[in-house]
PDB file of C-alpha atoms in Angstrom:
ATOM      1  CA  MET U   1       0.061  -0.023  -0.065  1.00  0.00           C
ATOM      2  CA  PHE U   2       1.292   3.511  -0.970  1.00  0.00           C
ATOM      3  CA  THR U   3       0.184   7.123  -0.599  1.00  0.00           C
ATOM      4  CA  GLY U   4       1.203   8.529  -4.080  1.00  0.00           C
ATOM      5  CA  ILE U   5       3.838  10.853  -2.392  1.00  0.00           C
ATOM      6  CA  VAL U   6       6.966  10.335  -4.327  1.00  0.00           C
ATOM      7  CA  THR U   7      10.026  10.151  -2.125  1.00  0.00           C
ATOM      8  CA  ASP U   8      12.801   9.599  -4.720  1.00  0.00           C
ATOM      9  CA  ILE U   9      13.438   9.826  -8.482  1.00  0.00           C
ATOM     10  CA  GLY U  10      15.029   6.602  -9.639  1.00  0.00           C
ATOM     11  CA  GLU U  11      16.848   5.827 -12.849  1.00  0.00           C
ATOM     12  CA  VAL U  12      16.554   2.721 -14.914  1.00  0.00           C
ATOM     13  CA  LEU U  13      20.195   1.410 -15.081  1.00  0.00           C
ATOM     14  CA  GLU U  14      19.620  -1.751 -17.183  1.00  0.00           C
ATOM     15  CA  THR U  15      16.854  -4.073 -18.382  1.00  0.00           C
ATOM     16  CA  GLU U  16      17.134  -7.732 -19.245  1.00  0.00           C
ATOM     17  CA  ARG U  17      14.600 -10.327 -20.676  1.00  0.00           C
ATOM     18  CA  ARG U  18      14.671 -13.521 -18.583  1.00  0.00           C
ATOM     19  CA  GLY U  19      11.219 -14.832 -19.354  1.00  0.00           C
ATOM     20  CA  ASP U  20       9.903 -11.873 -17.432  1.00  0.00           C
ATOM     21  CA  LEU U  21      11.636  -8.497 -17.697  1.00  0.00           C
ATOM     22  CA  ARG U  22      14.261  -7.733 -15.078  1.00  0.00           C
ATOM     23  CA  ALA U  23      15.188  -4.092 -14.431  1.00  0.00           C
ATOM     24  CA  ARG U  24      17.988  -2.468 -12.234  1.00  0.00           C
ATOM     25  CA  ILE U  25      16.860   0.822 -10.699  1.00  0.00           C
ATOM     26  CA  GLY U  26      19.292   3.284  -9.340  1.00  0.00           C
ATOM     27  CA  THR U  27      18.002   5.000  -6.174  1.00  0.00           C
ATOM     28  CA  GLY U  28      18.871   7.557  -3.532  1.00  0.00           C
ATOM     29  CA  TYR U  29      17.410   5.219  -0.955  1.00  0.00           C
ATOM     30  CA  ASP U  30      19.598   3.572   1.663  1.00  0.00           C
ATOM     31  CA  VAL U  31      19.472   0.043   0.368  1.00  0.00           C
ATOM     32  CA  GLY U  32      20.702  -1.271   3.696  1.00  0.00           C
ATOM     33  CA  GLY U  33      17.150  -0.437   5.015  1.00  0.00           C
ATOM     34  CA  ILE U  34      15.449  -2.368   2.245  1.00  0.00           C
ATOM     35  CA  ASP U  35      14.576  -6.035   2.479  1.00  0.00           C
ATOM     36  CA  ILE U  36      14.625  -8.598  -0.248  1.00  0.00           C
ATOM     37  CA  GLY U  37      10.886  -8.951  -0.975  1.00  0.00           C
ATOM     38  CA  ALA U  38       9.985  -5.434  -0.093  1.00  0.00           C
ATOM     39  CA  SER U  39       7.562  -3.563  -2.287  1.00  0.00           C
ATOM     40  CA  ILE U  40       8.513  -0.332  -4.046  1.00  0.00           C
ATOM     41  CA  ALA U  41       6.208   1.625  -6.317  1.00  0.00           C
ATOM     42  CA  CYS U  42       8.060   2.374  -9.543  1.00  0.00           C
ATOM     43  CA  ASP U  43       6.197   4.895 -11.632  1.00  0.00           C
ATOM     44  CA  GLY U  44       3.127   3.766  -9.725  1.00  0.00           C
ATOM     45  CA  VAL U  45       3.708   0.005 -10.275  1.00  0.00           C
ATOM     46  CA  CYS U  46       4.006  -2.124  -7.153  1.00  0.00           C
ATOM     47  CA  LEU U  47       7.176  -4.241  -7.782  1.00  0.00           C
ATOM     48  CA  THR U  48       9.066  -6.623  -5.515  1.00  0.00           C
ATOM     49  CA  VAL U  49      12.735  -6.249  -4.724  1.00  0.00           C
ATOM     50  CA  ILE U  50      14.792  -9.312  -5.691  1.00  0.00           C
ATOM     51  CA  ALA U  51      18.302  -8.062  -5.321  1.00  0.00           C
ATOM     52  CA  LEU U  52      20.222  -5.020  -3.932  1.00  0.00           C
ATOM     53  CA  GLY U  53      23.573  -3.429  -4.288  1.00  0.00           C
ATOM     54  CA  THR U  54      25.727  -0.381  -3.722  1.00  0.00           C
ATOM     55  CA  ALA U  55      28.167  -0.216  -6.648  1.00  0.00           C
ATOM     56  CA  PRO U  56      28.634   1.931  -8.641  1.00  0.00           C
ATOM     57  CA  ARG U  57      25.608   3.502  -6.786  1.00  0.00           C
ATOM     58  CA  ASN U  58      22.707   2.283  -4.719  1.00  0.00           C
ATOM     59  CA  TRP U  59      20.321   0.060  -6.718  1.00  0.00           C
ATOM     60  CA  PHE U  60      17.686  -2.639  -6.457  1.00  0.00           C
ATOM     61  CA  ASP U  61      16.498  -5.230  -9.008  1.00  0.00           C
ATOM     62  CA  VAL U  62      12.877  -6.031  -9.766  1.00  0.00           C
ATOM     63  CA  GLU U  63      11.082  -8.568 -12.051  1.00  0.00           C
ATOM     64  CA  ILE U  64       8.094  -7.402 -14.140  1.00  0.00           C
ATOM     65  CA  SER U  65       5.547 -10.021 -15.390  1.00  0.00           C
ATOM     66  CA  ALA U  66       3.961 -10.063 -18.786  1.00  0.00           C
ATOM     67  CA  GLU U  67       0.646  -8.875 -17.168  1.00  0.00           C
ATOM     68  CA  SER U  68       2.279  -5.804 -15.643  1.00  0.00           C
ATOM     69  CA  LEU U  69       3.878  -4.988 -19.064  1.00  0.00           C
ATOM     70  CA  SER U  70       0.562  -5.123 -20.782  1.00  0.00           C
ATOM     71  CA  LYS U  71      -1.133  -2.748 -18.373  1.00  0.00           C
ATOM     72  CA  THR U  72       1.694  -0.255 -17.892  1.00  0.00           C
ATOM     73  CA  ASN U  73       4.288   1.910 -19.660  1.00  0.00           C
ATOM     74  CA  ILE U  74       7.260  -0.282 -18.460  1.00  0.00           C
ATOM     75  CA  ASP U  75       7.702  -1.680 -21.970  1.00  0.00           C
ATOM     76  CA  GLY U  76       9.191   1.747 -22.787  1.00  0.00           C
ATOM     77  CA  TRP U  77      11.782   1.674 -19.997  1.00  0.00           C
ATOM     78  CA  ALA U  78      15.343   2.056 -21.285  1.00  0.00           C
ATOM     79  CA  PRO U  79      18.638   2.816 -19.489  1.00  0.00           C
ATOM     80  CA  GLY U  80      18.575   6.517 -18.364  1.00  0.00           C
ATOM     81  CA  LYS U  81      14.835   6.787 -17.913  1.00  0.00           C
ATOM     82  CA  ARG U  82      13.843   8.571 -14.662  1.00  0.00           C
ATOM     83  CA  ILE U  83      11.043   7.152 -12.703  1.00  0.00           C
ATOM     84  CA  ASN U  84       9.083   8.070  -9.599  1.00  0.00           C
ATOM     85  CA  LEU U  85       9.703   5.911  -6.503  1.00  0.00           C
ATOM     86  CA  GLU U  86       7.796   5.405  -3.257  1.00  0.00           C
ATOM     87  CA  ARG U  87       8.542   2.898  -0.375  1.00  0.00           C
ATOM     88  CA  ALA U  88       5.553   0.972   0.969  1.00  0.00           C
ATOM     89  CA  LEU U  89       3.440   2.688   3.610  1.00  0.00           C
ATOM     90  CA  LYS U  90       4.251   1.768   7.275  1.00  0.00           C
ATOM     91  CA  VAL U  91       1.756   1.900  10.042  1.00  0.00           C
ATOM     92  CA  GLY U  92       1.893   5.280  11.609  1.00  0.00           C
ATOM     93  CA  ASP U  93       3.218   7.105   8.450  1.00  0.00           C
ATOM     94  CA  GLU U  94       1.539  10.309   7.428  1.00  0.00           C
ATOM     95  CA  LEU U  95      -1.059   9.688   4.771  1.00  0.00           C
ATOM     96  CA  GLY U  96      -0.323  12.758   2.659  1.00  0.00           C
ATOM     97  CA  GLY U  97      -1.910  11.701  -0.634  1.00  0.00           C
ATOM     98  CA  HIS U  98      -4.568   8.955  -0.955  1.00  0.00           C
ATOM     99  CA  ILE U  99      -4.667   5.157  -0.685  1.00  0.00           C
ATOM    100  CA  VAL U 100      -2.740   3.783  -3.637  1.00  0.00           C
ATOM    101  CA  SER U 101      -2.425   0.096  -4.314  1.00  0.00           C
ATOM    102  CA  GLY U 102       0.261   0.210  -6.980  1.00  0.00           C
ATOM    103  CA  HIS U 103      -2.022  -1.894  -9.292  1.00  0.00           C
ATOM    104  CA  VAL U 104      -2.162   0.115 -12.443  1.00  0.00           C
ATOM    105  CA  ASP U 105      -5.570   0.079 -14.257  1.00  0.00           C
ATOM    106  CA  GLY U 106      -4.318   1.215 -17.629  1.00  0.00           C
ATOM    107  CA  LEU U 107      -2.594   4.009 -19.547  1.00  0.00           C
ATOM    108  CA  ALA U 108      -3.616   7.545 -20.079  1.00  0.00           C
ATOM    109  CA  GLU U 109      -2.144   9.750 -22.718  1.00  0.00           C
ATOM    110  CA  VAL U 110      -0.918  13.343 -22.439  1.00  0.00           C
ATOM    111  CA  VAL U 111      -2.966  15.409 -24.939  1.00  0.00           C
ATOM    112  CA  GLY U 112      -2.528  19.002 -23.682  1.00  0.00           C
ATOM    113  CA  LEU U 113       0.042  21.062 -21.917  1.00  0.00           C
ATOM    114  CA  ARG U 114      -0.559  24.729 -20.810  1.00  0.00           C
ATOM    115  CA  PRO U 115       1.477  26.950 -18.492  1.00  0.00           C
ATOM    116  CA  GLU U 116      -0.770  28.647 -15.766  1.00  0.00           C
ATOM    117  CA  GLY U 117       1.349  31.042 -13.849  1.00  0.00           C
ATOM    118  CA  ASP U 118       4.229  29.128 -12.375  1.00  0.00           C
ATOM    119  CA  SER U 119       2.210  25.850 -12.670  1.00  0.00           C
ATOM    120  CA  LEU U 120       1.569  23.550 -15.634  1.00  0.00           C
ATOM    121  CA  ARG U 121      -1.980  22.421 -16.642  1.00  0.00           C
ATOM    122  CA  VAL U 122      -1.814  18.989 -18.183  1.00  0.00           C
ATOM    123  CA  THR U 123      -4.753  17.300 -19.937  1.00  0.00           C
ATOM    124  CA  PHE U 124      -4.774  13.549 -20.045  1.00  0.00           C
ATOM    125  CA  ARG U 125      -6.973  11.176 -21.990  1.00  0.00           C
ATOM    126  CA  ALA U 126      -8.167   8.047 -20.136  1.00  0.00           C
ATOM    127  CA  PRO U 127      -9.183   4.886 -21.669  1.00  0.00           C
ATOM    128  CA  HIS U 128     -13.009   4.842 -22.142  1.00  0.00           C
ATOM    129  CA  ALA U 129     -13.494   1.979 -19.758  1.00  0.00           C
ATOM    130  CA  LEU U 130     -11.738   3.951 -16.863  1.00  0.00           C
ATOM    131  CA  ALA U 131     -13.101   7.365 -17.634  1.00  0.00           C
ATOM    132  CA  GLY U 132     -16.184   6.812 -15.577  1.00  0.00           C
ATOM    133  CA  PHE U 133     -13.969   6.425 -12.375  1.00  0.00           C
ATOM    134  CA  ILE U 134     -12.529   9.881 -12.655  1.00  0.00           C
ATOM    135  CA  ALA U 135     -14.411  12.857 -11.185  1.00  0.00           C
ATOM    136  CA  PRO U 136     -13.640  16.558 -10.599  1.00  0.00           C
ATOM    137  CA  LYS U 137     -11.929  17.127  -7.309  1.00  0.00           C
ATOM    138  CA  GLY U 138     -11.388  13.399  -7.020  1.00  0.00           C
ATOM    139  CA  SER U 139      -8.017  11.564  -6.782  1.00  0.00           C
ATOM    140  CA  VAL U 140      -6.029   9.622  -9.227  1.00  0.00           C
ATOM    141  CA  ALA U 141      -2.505   8.199  -9.201  1.00  0.00           C
ATOM    142  CA  LEU U 142      -0.525   9.012 -12.438  1.00  0.00           C
ATOM    143  CA  ASN U 143       2.965   7.439 -12.638  1.00  0.00           C
ATOM    144  CA  GLY U 144       2.765   6.918  -8.933  1.00  0.00           C
ATOM    145  CA  THR U 145       1.933  10.462  -8.013  1.00  0.00           C
ATOM    146  CA  SER U 146      -1.185  11.201  -6.002  1.00  0.00           C
ATOM    147  CA  LEU U 147      -3.032  14.098  -7.820  1.00  0.00           C
ATOM    148  CA  THR U 148      -6.399  15.977  -7.633  1.00  0.00           C
ATOM    149  CA  VAL U 149      -8.482  16.188 -10.756  1.00  0.00           C
ATOM    150  CA  ASN U 150      -9.316  19.699 -11.706  1.00  0.00           C
ATOM    151  CA  GLU U 151     -11.970  19.140 -14.538  1.00  0.00           C
ATOM    152  CA  VAL U 152     -13.342  16.225 -16.586  1.00  0.00           C
ATOM    153  CA  GLU U 153     -14.856  16.325 -20.045  1.00  0.00           C
ATOM    154  CA  GLY U 154     -15.687  12.957 -21.491  1.00  0.00           C
ATOM    155  CA  CYS U 155     -12.454  10.816 -21.345  1.00  0.00           C
ATOM    156  CA  ASP U 156     -10.265  13.930 -20.833  1.00  0.00           C
ATOM    157  CA  PHE U 157      -9.295  15.296 -17.527  1.00  0.00           C
ATOM    158  CA  GLY U 158      -6.964  18.012 -16.320  1.00  0.00           C
ATOM    159  CA  ILE U 159      -4.322  18.149 -13.563  1.00  0.00           C
ATOM    160  CA  ASN U 160      -2.503  21.191 -12.305  1.00  0.00           C
ATOM    161  CA  PHE U 161       1.183  20.554 -11.467  1.00  0.00           C
ATOM    162  CA  ILE U 162       2.566  23.109  -9.034  1.00  0.00           C
ATOM    163  CA  PRO U 163       6.352  23.901  -9.203  1.00  0.00           C
ATOM    164  CA  HIS U 164       7.143  21.719  -6.209  1.00  0.00           C
ATOM    165  CA  THR U 165       5.521  18.663  -7.811  1.00  0.00           C
ATOM    166  CA  GLN U 166       7.396  19.308 -11.045  1.00  0.00           C
ATOM    167  CA  LYS U 167      10.647  19.412  -9.216  1.00  0.00           C
ATOM    168  CA  ALA U 168      10.140  16.500  -6.702  1.00  0.00           C
ATOM    169  CA  THR U 169       8.856  14.103  -9.405  1.00  0.00           C
ATOM    170  CA  THR U 170       9.328  13.433 -13.077  1.00  0.00           C
ATOM    171  CA  TRP U 171       6.489  15.600 -14.014  1.00  0.00           C
ATOM    172  CA  GLY U 172       8.785  18.414 -14.925  1.00  0.00           C
ATOM    173  CA  GLU U 173       9.748  16.394 -17.899  1.00  0.00           C
ATOM    174  CA  VAL U 174       6.247  15.633 -19.292  1.00  0.00           C
ATOM    175  CA  LYS U 175       5.695  15.829 -22.984  1.00  0.00           C
ATOM    176  CA  LEU U 176       2.732  15.599 -25.395  1.00  0.00           C
ATOM    177  CA  GLY U 177       2.005  12.020 -26.335  1.00  0.00           C
ATOM    178  CA  ASP U 178       3.492  10.482 -23.217  1.00  0.00           C
ATOM    179  CA  ARG U 179       1.756   7.339 -21.930  1.00  0.00           C
ATOM    180  CA  VAL U 180       1.415   7.416 -18.106  1.00  0.00           C
ATOM    181  CA  ASN U 181       0.384   4.805 -15.649  1.00  0.00           C
ATOM    182  CA  LEU U 182      -3.150   5.361 -14.364  1.00  0.00           C
ATOM    183  CA  GLU U 183      -4.597   3.914 -11.158  1.00  0.00           C
ATOM    184  CA  VAL U 184      -8.121   5.142 -10.478  1.00  0.00           C
ATOM    185  CA  ASP U 185      -9.293   5.873  -6.796  1.00  0.00           C
ATOM    186  CA  THR U 186     -10.013   2.689  -4.877  1.00  0.00           C
ATOM    187  CA  MET U 187     -13.201   4.126  -3.448  1.00  0.00           C
ATOM    188  CA  ALA U 188     -14.525   4.971  -6.963  1.00  0.00           C
ATOM    189  CA  ARG U 189     -13.894   1.359  -7.964  1.00  0.00           C
ATOM    190  CA  TYR U 190     -15.894  -0.029  -5.081  1.00  0.00           C
ATOM    191  CA  VAL U 191     -18.793   2.327  -5.593  1.00  0.00           C
ATOM    192  CA  ALA U 192     -19.050   1.356  -9.271  1.00  0.00           C
ATOM    193  CA  ARG U 193     -19.052  -2.307  -8.277  1.00  0.00           C
ATOM    194  CA  LEU U 194     -21.659  -1.802  -5.637  1.00  0.00           C
ATOM    195  CA  ARG U 195     -23.851   0.034  -8.126  1.00  0.00           C
ATOM    196  CA  GLU U 196     -23.365  -2.711 -10.695  1.00  0.00           C
ATOM    197  CA  TRP U 197     -24.144  -5.433  -8.151  1.00  0.00           C
ATOM    198  CA  GLY U 198     -27.397  -3.695  -7.112  1.00  0.00           C
ATOM    199  CA  GLN U 199     -28.742  -3.496 -10.554  1.00  0.00           C
TER     200      GLN U 199
END
């Protein structure tokens, strides 16, 4: 379980196909405090740590299944790519964002960029099957970042990125056409299921 508050920007150091995809992620985290088997959200995808090291810099390895590759933007990872990282939530931690599972629902596409003062307004297009879960002033997780939705029109929705978020995450590098990992709010998912069950 995560909160969508990014605590490090990692870097993909290498990838290798071994049946599943294996990736090595460079990190600023103290790997001495990470256990094998720990969960780390990598651009919003909950992945399991399978190896750790410190040379030439701190790193951890993860394995990514075909199912995760089919639902996320991980198939585009290459050495040098920067990704948002978050360690799993501990009991007693501050819940600064919203409850994020790290189970990505699908991909949204960046279809608009517009400066607004010092902030950046970004318009995303969600898959039709997920658009109904996104509501104005509701929460979404995009590439692992807990964000508030400003407006919704059909499958398109807008997010305002303040300067701090642009600096503390990879959102300062966003471009038109980017595919981003989208996880809809868990509460919205349960409400939709309850409505469906009641019909």
